[in-house]
Amino acid sequence: MRRMCYLCRHVGGNASPSHSIAPGQNTMKRGLCQRVLMKDFLQVLRRFVPPYKKYLVLSVVFNILSAVLNIFSFATLIPMLNILFQTGETEQATQWMAWDWAHVDEVVMNNMNYGTRQLIDSLGATTTLLVIGLVLAFLTFLKTGAYFLSSATIIPIRTGVVRDIRNALYRKITSLSMGFFSEERKGDIIARMSGDVGEVEGSIMASLDMLFKNPILIIAYFATLLVISWQLTLFTLAVVPLMGWLMGVVGRKLKQRSLKAQALWSDTMSMVEETLGGLRIVKAFCAEEKMNQRFDNVNSAYRNNVMRVNIRQQMAHPMSEFLGTVLIVIVLWFGGVLVLNNQTLSGPTFIYYLVILYSIINPLKEFSKASYNIPKGLASMERIDKILQAEVAIQDPAQPKELPNGFQHTIELRDVSFGYIREERDLKGEREERREESGEVRWVLRHINLTIHKGQTVALVGQSGGGKTTLVDLIPRYYDVQEGQILIDGIDIRQLRVHDLRSLIGNVNQESILFNDTFRGNITFGVEQATQQQIEEAARVANAHDFIMASPHGYDTNIGDRGNRLSGGQRQRISIARAILKNPPILILDEATSALDTESERLVQEALDKLMKTRTTIAIAHRLSTIRNADIICVLHEGKIVEQGTHQQLMELNGHYRHLHDMQVS
């Protein structure tokens, strides 16, 4: 029986037949997967760390300095122990030896003992102990300083990479088409920007020490151990792999659980975002307890999964501590044999060996800790990459055309059809390949033909779900048509730069989309360097100047989150003022007055009439009274234009429009 490779199952989602595990192949396959894991880790570093190379160089330099100083500082223990226990080794060093790479250990030990003997002869044993102690303290000060600097130079990398990832995510979000967000939950995106990016910082970035500190320390300490006693070091090497294997057993399934935990965190954030957006309905239907229970279920599932992950992670330190102690005991026994029986090692030197060996255990523990942390970070990086590597559907053409004089003549929709592509999902929620040819497009608009001349007002009416909003969303390329063309002055809008196209268009929507900023900030949104006079003139045209000036700080008054300190009519008039200041030649009104009371509707309609006077306007309306004077009224029914003409012409047809009109009048 064959089972799927762990990393393939949770990193790629599918395992190839050549990369599954059969009984007896576990060790080899897991080794391969560990290399895949390390390759993914290094790939993340290659993507985000290069701008901070100078900090890496400094970190490596300080780590080398810290390792060297640590070795020499602990070396002072040997003469101190010789003095304290009166081993007689200092008396055996009768002269200074010249440097010899072939006998480094003998030269170093002899010259250290010779120097100690000279100090004892001139200062006495107790004063020599004090001098050596001061040297130890000074070297330790330098070592800890170098260690601090090595860690401090990593911090700009960690914080900088996290900032860069968040910036990249935000830029990607603003560049993605509207279709992407109709398929993704906002709470899930927020979770990826918060929890997943934090996980990357806490795991992958925290593991930079694994690459730029621990290897240096391990190599330096291992070389020192070989110099002191190659026999004892070889024995140690025979024991260490067993310890490493035991540590690795604990964390094999951590990434799987981390992926599930992050998915549950996304569900939690989605519920919070959904509840905040629909709090009025929750209270209106007395559904607080129901929502509380739903949230508790998701939150408890997240807690249980995180608890299992953290418990497994907390096993790392006790296990490594215990195995480290076992290693020291084994080495102590074998070293004792060398000291007592073979006498190839002196007592003080053996103690120095144990100190260096204990020093090498901590970097090795960091390696085992990284083997737990890195999979968690890679799991989060996968979720982040689903946004960073998402395809931007709406892009500028390679050789864009221009409208040097702006919009001058006509907007033409030529045999336009648009539909949403259904996507099948696998059991884990991953989107599978889209398949249009098998009839999986849900058509919203079919064969739309419409010509709008400059200065005309065109109204779109019809039943809800008939495709009116989708049609106006195609003009600024929030979505691209599946069939047909939309042309402005004879140029396909897909041949224009997106920025140039949208600069021609102003929007006033049914839901006023405002930002947590001042009146000034919202009116000038997207318009650089507008003067106070221009801002006030736009507000006056929109019938907004008076209530703005009545606010505590005038145009510098903050309007709250989504403008919640304003009434519906006030929010809509601020939206109109924003469109007036932009001064676009094409105006799109999406049921701009449908959600207002009679008085607010009158004020907003007056503002809209002023706005529409000199512009080409495409208006969606449910209240037919607001579009009676439109140049063209198009009736959409089930995605098609079924009637087209003026109010009088459509009334005479006695069709869909007459039916809608009579329903509103009666």
XYZ file of C-alpha atoms in Angstrom:
666
model
C 0.000 0.000 0.000
C 1.326 3.434 -0.992
C 0.433 6.665 0.770
C 0.928 10.252 -0.283
C 4.096 12.089 0.673
C 3.345 14.486 3.555
C 4.810 17.625 2.009
C 3.316 16.907 -1.406
C -0.074 16.392 0.198
C -0.072 19.694 2.031
C 2.133 21.928 -0.089
C 1.045 20.985 -3.560
C -2.297 19.416 -2.818
C -1.618 16.338 -4.980
C 1.085 13.753 -5.097
C 2.545 12.395 -8.248
C 2.914 8.610 -8.524
C 6.674 8.993 -8.482
C 6.537 10.916 -5.246
C 4.528 8.720 -2.916
C 5.808 6.715 -0.022
C 5.881 2.947 0.066
C 6.773 0.907 3.125
C 10.532 0.854 3.516
C 10.972 4.124 1.593
C 9.898 6.522 4.354
C 13.355 7.759 5.279
C 14.438 8.424 1.704
C 11.187 10.170 0.762
C 11.103 12.278 3.882
C 14.658 13.348 3.142
C 13.491 14.432 -0.289
C 10.581 16.333 1.267
C 12.890 18.062 3.726
C 14.944 19.255 0.757
C 11.726 20.514 -0.845
C 10.926 22.319 2.409
C 14.361 23.939 2.509
C 14.090 24.868 -1.163
C 10.767 26.618 -0.510
C 12.276 28.399 2.490
C 15.250 29.641 0.483
C 12.913 30.705 -2.321
C 11.016 32.949 0.111
C 14.302 34.488 1.252
C 15.433 35.072 -2.348
C 12.194 36.915 -3.057
C 12.209 39.319 -0.120
C 15.665 39.528 1.522
C 17.943 40.938 -1.292
C 17.159 44.637 -0.513
C 18.662 44.060 2.933
C 21.918 42.354 1.913
C 24.102 44.837 3.802
C 22.430 43.834 7.064
C 23.075 40.170 6.270
C 26.772 40.872 5.715
C 26.995 42.728 9.037
C 25.155 39.906 10.796
C 27.577 37.295 9.411
C 30.599 39.388 10.468
C 29.300 39.870 14.009
C 28.369 36.193 14.295
C 31.889 35.130 13.326
C 33.307 37.592 15.832
C 30.934 36.336 18.524
C 31.905 32.690 17.896
C 35.659 33.414 18.014
C 35.366 35.486 21.189
C 33.229 32.782 22.813
C 35.868 30.130 22.105
C 38.719 32.239 23.490
C 36.758 33.491 26.499
C 35.985 29.933 27.654
C 39.594 28.926 26.980
C 40.570 30.994 30.025
C 38.904 28.295 32.147
C 41.815 25.912 31.516
C 44.552 27.952 33.261
C 42.129 28.924 36.033
C 41.301 25.259 36.714
C 45.002 24.325 36.549
C 45.730 26.903 39.237
C 42.778 25.961 41.426
C 43.366 22.198 41.303
C 47.174 22.462 41.096
C 47.433 19.995 38.229
C 51.061 20.927 37.574
C 50.514 21.495 33.830
C 51.759 25.089 34.039
C 55.157 23.880 35.383
C 55.584 21.600 32.351
C 55.596 24.562 29.933
C 59.229 25.707 30.097
C 59.469 27.790 26.933
C 57.405 29.598 24.293
C 56.672 27.425 21.213
C 56.663 28.717 17.645
C 53.385 28.423 15.700
C 52.863 25.077 13.976
C 49.618 24.358 12.077
C 50.279 20.637 12.297
C 50.200 20.739 16.101
C 47.850 23.588 16.837
C 46.472 22.100 20.044
C 49.914 21.476 21.531
C 51.163 24.961 20.646
C 48.103 26.702 22.077
C 48.087 24.699 25.318
C 51.821 25.071 25.838
C 51.869 28.825 25.240
C 48.800 29.336 27.451
C 50.430 27.404 30.282
C 53.729 29.183 29.745
C 52.049 32.594 29.986
C 50.163 31.519 33.106
C 53.401 30.342 34.700
C 55.058 33.702 33.989
C 52.132 35.523 35.599
C 52.223 33.278 38.665
C 55.955 33.823 39.060
C 55.567 37.607 38.881
C 52.162 38.235 40.520
C 51.338 35.149 42.532
C 48.598 32.555 42.078
C 45.667 34.520 43.541
C 46.449 37.692 41.577
C 46.872 35.607 38.423
C 43.380 34.169 38.983
C 42.043 37.728 39.213
C 43.850 38.801 36.038
C 42.576 35.769 34.093
C 39.064 36.412 35.481
C 39.201 40.022 34.257
C 40.317 38.800 30.832
C 37.365 36.382 30.844
C 34.992 39.208 31.801
C 36.392 41.507 29.063
C 36.181 38.818 26.379
C 32.636 37.990 27.515
C 31.705 41.681 27.232
C 33.029 41.749 23.657
C 31.318 38.449 22.862
C 27.906 39.558 24.163
C 28.301 42.881 22.357
C 29.005 41.063 19.089
C 26.067 38.728 19.766
C 23.781 41.710 20.353
C 24.922 43.412 17.157
C 24.447 40.206 15.166
C 20.838 39.962 16.392
C 20.203 43.704 16.027
C 21.243 43.665 12.366
C 18.679 40.908 11.685
C 15.794 43.023 13.036
C 15.762 45.519 10.101
C 15.508 42.505 7.771
C 12.602 40.945 9.677
C 10.612 44.162 9.990
C 11.488 45.300 6.470
C 10.444 42.037 4.838
C 7.116 42.045 6.714
C 6.511 45.642 5.624
C 7.371 44.731 2.024
C 5.005 41.733 2.063
C 2.141 43.862 3.404
C 2.857 46.583 0.841
C 2.964 43.992 -1.929
C -0.339 42.522 -0.715
C -2.002 45.932 -0.593
C -0.714 46.915 -4.038
C -1.901 43.582 -5.408
C -5.344 44.014 -3.849
C -5.729 47.441 -5.457
C -4.590 46.062 -8.831
C -6.867 42.998 -8.933
C -10.109 43.137 -10.887
C -13.499 43.318 -9.190
C -14.188 39.721 -10.211
C -11.511 38.463 -7.819
C -13.310 39.945 -4.812
C -16.665 38.512 -5.810
C -15.084 35.071 -5.307
C -13.090 35.788 -2.133
C -14.322 36.715 1.342
C -13.096 40.053 2.659
C -12.469 38.536 6.091
C -10.225 35.913 4.519
C -8.161 38.592 2.777
C -7.871 40.547 6.037
C -6.757 37.374 7.823
C -4.014 36.846 5.248
C -2.762 40.402 5.681
C -2.755 40.131 9.475
C -2.426 36.601 10.816
C -0.560 35.019 7.906
C 1.928 37.863 7.513
C 2.510 37.786 11.279
C 3.117 34.042 11.053
C 5.692 34.598 8.308
C 7.459 37.132 10.520
C 7.367 34.877 13.561
C 8.567 31.751 11.796
C 10.407 32.278 8.523
C 12.004 35.590 9.439
C 12.786 34.382 12.946
C 14.578 31.460 11.320
C 17.112 33.739 9.642
C 19.366 32.997 12.605
C 19.305 29.383 11.477
C 21.060 30.386 8.259
C 23.242 33.282 9.332
C 24.178 32.576 12.936
C 23.815 28.943 13.902
C 25.909 27.473 11.033
C 28.779 29.828 11.898
C 28.604 28.923 15.575
C 28.309 25.200 14.869
C 31.270 25.179 12.457
C 33.453 27.221 14.824
C 32.597 25.127 17.869
C 32.910 21.861 15.974
C 36.374 22.842 14.717
C 37.360 23.653 18.306
C 36.074 20.287 19.509
C 38.132 18.522 16.844
C 41.252 20.408 17.896
C 40.735 19.545 21.572
C 39.996 15.827 21.047
C 39.184 14.256 17.699
C 38.441 10.894 19.365
C 35.792 12.333 21.666
C 34.337 14.418 18.803
C 33.925 11.399 16.521
C 32.147 9.577 19.331
C 29.854 12.574 19.804
C 29.059 12.627 16.075
C 27.892 9.036 16.309
C 25.319 10.017 18.956
C 24.057 13.408 17.637
C 22.172 12.101 14.515
C 20.094 9.830 16.740
C 19.150 12.809 18.909
C 18.260 14.867 15.822
C 16.045 12.113 14.466
C 14.157 11.859 17.760
C 13.557 15.630 17.748
C 12.301 15.520 14.168
C 9.654 12.906 15.003
C 7.678 15.459 17.033
C 7.004 18.011 14.277
C 6.126 15.991 11.200
C 2.463 17.002 10.972
C 2.825 20.591 12.096
C 2.344 22.181 8.689
C -0.870 20.264 8.066
C -2.367 21.582 11.284
C -0.979 25.084 10.622
C -2.785 25.202 7.272
C -6.039 24.198 8.947
C -5.511 26.732 11.744
C -4.978 29.575 9.269
C -8.094 28.572 7.323
C -10.116 28.618 10.548
C -8.623 32.029 11.426
C -9.875 33.286 8.043
C -13.355 31.956 8.896
C -13.202 33.810 12.221
C -12.225 37.118 10.606
C -14.866 36.659 7.902
C -17.560 36.226 10.548
C -16.424 39.376 12.374
C -16.440 41.395 9.141
C -19.836 39.969 8.142
C -21.329 40.719 11.560
C -20.064 44.322 11.597
C -21.541 44.881 8.140
C -24.910 43.366 9.060
C -25.219 44.341 12.712
C -28.460 46.233 12.124
C -30.113 43.114 10.676
C -28.746 40.909 13.471
C -30.387 43.160 16.051
C -33.573 43.633 14.033
C -34.162 39.866 13.860
C -33.042 39.255 17.472
C -30.371 36.911 16.149
C -27.601 37.879 18.578
C -27.557 34.491 20.280
C -27.549 32.656 16.949
C -24.575 34.708 15.713
C -22.816 34.291 19.064
C -23.176 30.525 18.784
C -21.915 30.482 15.180
C -18.910 32.563 16.139
C -18.206 30.404 19.195
C -18.222 27.275 17.014
C -15.696 28.724 14.561
C -13.611 30.332 17.292
C -13.527 27.117 19.341
C -12.477 25.082 16.307
C -9.649 27.560 15.713
C -8.664 27.424 19.371
C -8.595 23.615 19.435
C -6.446 23.423 16.315
C -4.025 26.103 17.532
C -3.868 24.391 20.910
C -2.750 21.128 19.293
C -0.165 22.939 17.177
C 1.222 24.857 20.157
C 1.323 21.807 22.415
C 3.322 19.958 19.800
C 5.571 22.991 19.398
C 6.093 23.268 23.154
C 7.460 19.718 23.152
C 10.503 20.976 21.242
C 12.235 22.681 24.168
C 11.743 19.984 26.842
C 12.691 17.235 24.409
C 15.807 19.039 23.190
C 16.727 19.870 26.810
C 16.391 16.230 27.844
C 18.228 14.885 24.806
C 20.951 17.495 25.305
C 21.427 16.315 28.885
C 21.543 12.679 27.737
C 24.191 13.666 25.189
C 26.280 15.401 27.873
C 26.026 12.342 30.148
C 27.178 10.010 27.361
C 30.041 12.314 26.417
C 30.955 12.738 30.083
C 31.267 8.987 30.422
C 33.382 8.555 27.287
C 35.499 11.606 28.125
C 36.032 10.245 31.615
C 37.459 7.093 30.040
C 39.920 9.218 28.020
C 40.929 11.246 31.089
C 41.168 8.459 33.672
C 42.254 5.417 31.658
C 43.951 6.591 28.463
C 45.070 9.971 29.857
C 44.890 11.483 26.367
C 42.985 14.415 27.838
C 43.588 16.473 30.987
C 40.798 17.244 33.432
C 40.672 21.043 32.820
C 40.803 20.531 29.053
C 37.955 18.027 29.271
C 35.855 20.539 31.213
C 36.599 23.147 28.516
C 35.501 20.555 25.943
C 32.194 20.084 27.792
C 31.631 23.849 27.914
C 32.142 24.148 24.143
C 29.968 21.077 23.559
C 27.204 22.612 25.653
C 27.598 25.820 23.624
C 27.053 23.908 20.389
C 23.838 22.352 21.723
C 21.958 25.666 21.675
C 22.560 26.304 17.931
C 21.532 22.693 17.288
C 18.357 23.284 19.311
C 17.662 26.358 17.186
C 17.876 24.124 14.122
C 15.267 21.786 15.577
C 13.114 24.773 16.558
C 13.360 26.106 13.008
C 12.209 22.747 11.670
C 8.970 23.353 13.602
C 8.611 27.048 12.764
C 9.493 27.067 9.066
C 6.624 24.756 8.002
C 4.168 27.036 9.830
C 5.545 30.064 7.993
C 5.515 28.282 4.636
C 1.882 27.320 5.192
C 1.058 30.996 5.712
C 3.228 32.027 2.753
C 1.186 29.725 0.519
C -1.978 31.540 1.557
C -0.340 34.924 0.974
C 0.871 33.817 -2.458
C -2.683 32.988 -3.485
C -3.170 36.752 -3.520
C 0.316 37.830 -4.624
C 0.328 35.390 -7.542
C -3.303 35.863 -8.519
C -3.733 36.802 -12.157
C -4.604 40.442 -12.812
C -7.421 40.023 -15.327
C -7.695 43.710 -16.313
C -4.365 44.868 -17.737
C -3.059 47.619 -19.987
C -2.379 46.636 -23.612
C 1.224 46.262 -24.759
C 0.823 49.187 -27.201
C -2.038 51.330 -25.879
C -3.925 53.808 -28.012
C -4.823 57.290 -26.824
C -7.707 59.722 -26.942
C -5.704 62.959 -27.190
C -8.778 65.181 -26.877
C -10.677 62.970 -24.475
C -14.176 61.739 -25.212
C -15.584 63.548 -28.244
C -18.223 61.539 -30.120
C -19.803 58.201 -29.131
C -19.798 55.240 -26.790
C -20.790 52.107 -28.675
C -21.641 48.684 -27.285
C -21.377 46.315 -30.235
C -22.895 42.833 -29.790
C -21.697 42.704 -26.159
C -22.167 39.529 -24.128
C -20.916 38.921 -20.590
C -21.209 36.067 -18.124
C -19.678 34.797 -14.909
C -17.619 31.635 -15.218
C -18.605 28.890 -12.818
C -15.681 27.269 -11.046
C -15.597 23.777 -9.640
C -13.803 23.297 -6.359
C -12.109 20.272 -4.933
C -12.754 18.947 -1.431
C -10.254 21.347 0.126
C -11.826 24.388 -1.521
C -9.082 24.896 -4.094
C -10.272 26.304 -7.402
C -9.837 23.926 -10.291
C -9.178 24.864 -13.888
C -11.917 26.933 -15.499
C -13.787 25.298 -18.336
C -15.853 27.587 -20.540
C -16.260 25.151 -23.393
C -18.452 22.799 -21.345
C -21.196 25.415 -20.971
C -20.193 26.638 -17.506
C -20.682 30.358 -18.239
C -23.726 31.925 -16.549
C -24.667 34.619 -19.065
C -25.807 37.938 -17.593
C -25.847 40.011 -20.787
C -26.440 38.725 -24.310
C -25.961 40.567 -27.613
C -26.246 44.129 -26.316
C -26.113 46.809 -29.029
C -26.275 50.440 -27.962
C -24.866 53.740 -29.263
C -24.601 56.745 -26.916
C -23.728 60.119 -28.421
C -21.836 62.781 -26.519
C -24.126 64.872 -24.323
C -26.947 62.323 -24.279
C -28.566 60.924 -21.168
C -29.260 57.215 -21.450
C -31.363 55.468 -18.799
C -31.332 51.752 -18.054
C -34.468 50.303 -16.491
C -35.811 46.836 -15.867
C -36.276 44.145 -13.278
C -33.677 43.484 -10.596
C -31.053 41.036 -11.800
C -31.578 42.017 -15.424
C -27.924 43.038 -15.890
C -28.124 46.853 -15.588
C -25.273 47.259 -13.070
C -23.164 44.686 -14.893
C -23.586 46.630 -18.141
C -22.343 49.930 -16.668
C -19.474 48.078 -14.921
C -18.203 46.945 -18.333
C -17.623 50.516 -19.552
C -14.839 51.400 -17.043
C -13.509 47.811 -17.415
C -14.257 46.581 -13.928
C -14.901 43.414 -15.941
C -14.057 42.545 -19.539
C -16.644 41.377 -22.035
C -16.616 37.751 -23.132
C -17.963 38.590 -26.560
C -18.318 41.765 -28.616
C -16.720 45.184 -28.143
C -17.184 48.439 -26.267
C -15.805 51.388 -28.220
C -15.204 55.007 -27.283
C -14.817 57.222 -30.366
C -14.244 54.071 -32.423
C -11.452 52.673 -30.196
C -11.957 49.402 -28.289
C -11.632 50.259 -24.592
C -9.311 47.238 -24.178
C -6.796 49.130 -26.347
C -6.723 52.073 -23.924
C -4.765 52.366 -20.703
C -7.045 51.502 -17.793
C -6.080 54.733 -16.001
C -6.827 56.841 -19.098
C -10.195 55.146 -19.576
C -11.338 55.523 -15.976
C -10.201 59.147 -15.826
C -12.970 59.863 -18.355
C -15.676 58.405 -16.104
C -17.286 59.554 -12.864
C -19.446 57.326 -10.657
C -22.268 58.009 -8.220
C -23.575 54.742 -6.764
C -26.652 53.761 -4.801
C -24.435 53.069 -1.783
C -22.293 56.098 -1.061
C -18.756 54.802 -0.672
C -16.944 57.257 1.579
C -13.745 56.940 3.625
C -12.869 57.621 7.246
C -11.511 61.060 6.416
C -12.589 64.709 6.381
C -15.099 66.296 4.022
C -12.123 67.752 2.160
C -10.362 64.391 1.883
C -13.464 62.668 0.493
C -14.361 65.385 -2.004
C -10.785 65.610 -3.323
C -10.346 61.826 -3.413
C -8.397 61.002 -6.583
C -8.030 64.683 -7.536
C -4.614 66.127 -6.798
C -3.980 69.759 -5.796
C -7.572 71.001 -5.820
C -7.930 74.528 -4.438
C -10.300 75.466 -1.629
C -12.344 77.492 -4.104
C -12.765 74.468 -6.397
C -13.738 72.253 -3.454
C -16.354 74.731 -2.244
C -17.740 75.233 -5.745
C -18.166 71.455 -6.166
C -19.893 71.247 -2.777
C -22.262 74.114 -3.665
C -23.264 72.468 -6.941
C -23.942 69.257 -4.978
C -26.052 71.134 -2.373
C -23.525 70.089 0.285
C -21.764 73.345 1.234
C -24.295 74.480 3.842
C -24.295 71.327 6.004
C -20.502 71.052 5.664
C -20.043 74.595 7.019
C -22.486 73.807 9.845
C -20.216 70.995 11.079
C -17.702 71.708 13.895
C -14.592 72.125 11.721
C -16.119 72.807 8.337
C -14.358 71.032 5.500
C -11.826 69.583 7.967
C -14.489 67.689 9.949
C -14.027 63.908 10.012
C -17.135 62.083 8.745
C -16.426 58.726 10.454
C -16.134 55.192 9.125
C -17.922 55.023 5.750
C -19.427 58.439 6.527
C -21.578 57.061 9.358
C -21.807 60.504 10.999
C -23.858 61.732 8.049
C -27.373 61.017 6.845
C -27.979 59.050 3.644
C -28.743 62.206 1.653
C -25.646 63.980 2.975
C -23.434 61.030 2.074
C -24.867 60.957 -1.436
C -24.289 64.679 -1.933
C -20.647 64.287 -0.842
C -20.331 61.528 -3.468
C -21.794 63.897 -6.082
C -19.401 66.676 -5.024
C -16.529 64.221 -5.488
C -17.728 63.422 -9.018
C -18.199 67.139 -9.809
C -14.636 67.959 -8.728
C -13.264 65.161 -10.896
C -15.195 66.784 -13.792
C -15.452 63.662 -16.019
C -17.023 63.844 -19.498
C -18.887 60.543 -18.868
C -21.067 60.042 -15.809
C -22.466 56.744 -14.490
C -25.346 56.936 -11.991
C -26.318 53.650 -10.374
C -29.693 54.247 -8.671
C -28.245 57.302 -6.963
C -31.526 58.381 -5.308
C -33.319 55.077 -4.692
C -32.413 54.797 -1.004
C -33.347 58.367 0.013
C -36.354 60.005 1.587
C -38.394 62.543 -0.387
C -36.594 65.673 0.863
C -33.120 64.162 0.431
C -34.111 62.844 -2.991
C -35.157 66.331 -4.092
C -31.846 67.873 -2.994
C -29.791 65.047 -4.509
C -31.788 65.145 -7.752
C -31.175 68.892 -8.034
C -27.448 68.236 -7.596
C -27.564 65.454 -10.178
C -29.390 67.668 -12.686
C -26.620 70.260 -12.374
C -23.998 67.537 -12.726
C -25.625 65.982 -15.805
C -26.076 69.206 -17.801
C -22.769 69.142 -19.651
C -21.997 65.436 -19.507
C -22.803 62.181 -21.211
C -24.786 60.269 -18.610
C -25.696 56.611 -18.220
C -28.223 56.263 -15.404
C -29.717 53.175 -13.789
C -33.093 53.942 -12.259
C -35.905 52.098 -10.565
C -38.029 55.224 -10.112
C -39.097 55.999 -13.661
C -40.087 59.539 -12.706
C -36.390 60.464 -12.416
C -35.558 59.521 -16.016
C -38.637 60.682 -17.960
C -36.542 63.308 -19.768
C -33.720 60.933 -20.772
C -32.743 60.969 -24.451
C -32.810 57.176 -24.619
C -34.411 54.714 -22.237
C -33.298 51.096 -22.563
C -35.384 48.342 -21.003
C -33.317 45.298 -20.003
C -35.046 41.990 -19.466
C -33.149 38.765 -18.753
C -29.878 40.225 -20.027
C -31.186 41.661 -23.290
C -32.378 45.093 -24.435
C -36.005 44.402 -25.281
C -37.161 48.009 -25.757
C -35.398 51.262 -26.562
C -36.615 54.839 -27.132
C -37.899 57.966 -25.378
C -40.453 57.884 -22.578
C -43.288 58.745 -24.960
C -42.212 56.186 -27.559
C -41.976 53.396 -24.992
C -45.364 54.258 -23.502
C -46.903 53.971 -26.937
C -45.349 50.512 -27.430
C -47.430 49.267 -24.523
C -44.743 46.706 -23.574
C -42.353 46.107 -20.666
C -41.760 49.812 -19.973
C -45.483 50.595 -19.911
C -45.966 47.721 -17.490
C -43.219 49.031 -15.165
C -44.639 52.553 -15.378
C -48.194 51.478 -14.576
C -46.997 49.440 -11.585
C -45.284 52.509 -10.088
C -48.159 54.857 -10.802
C -50.846 52.583 -9.370
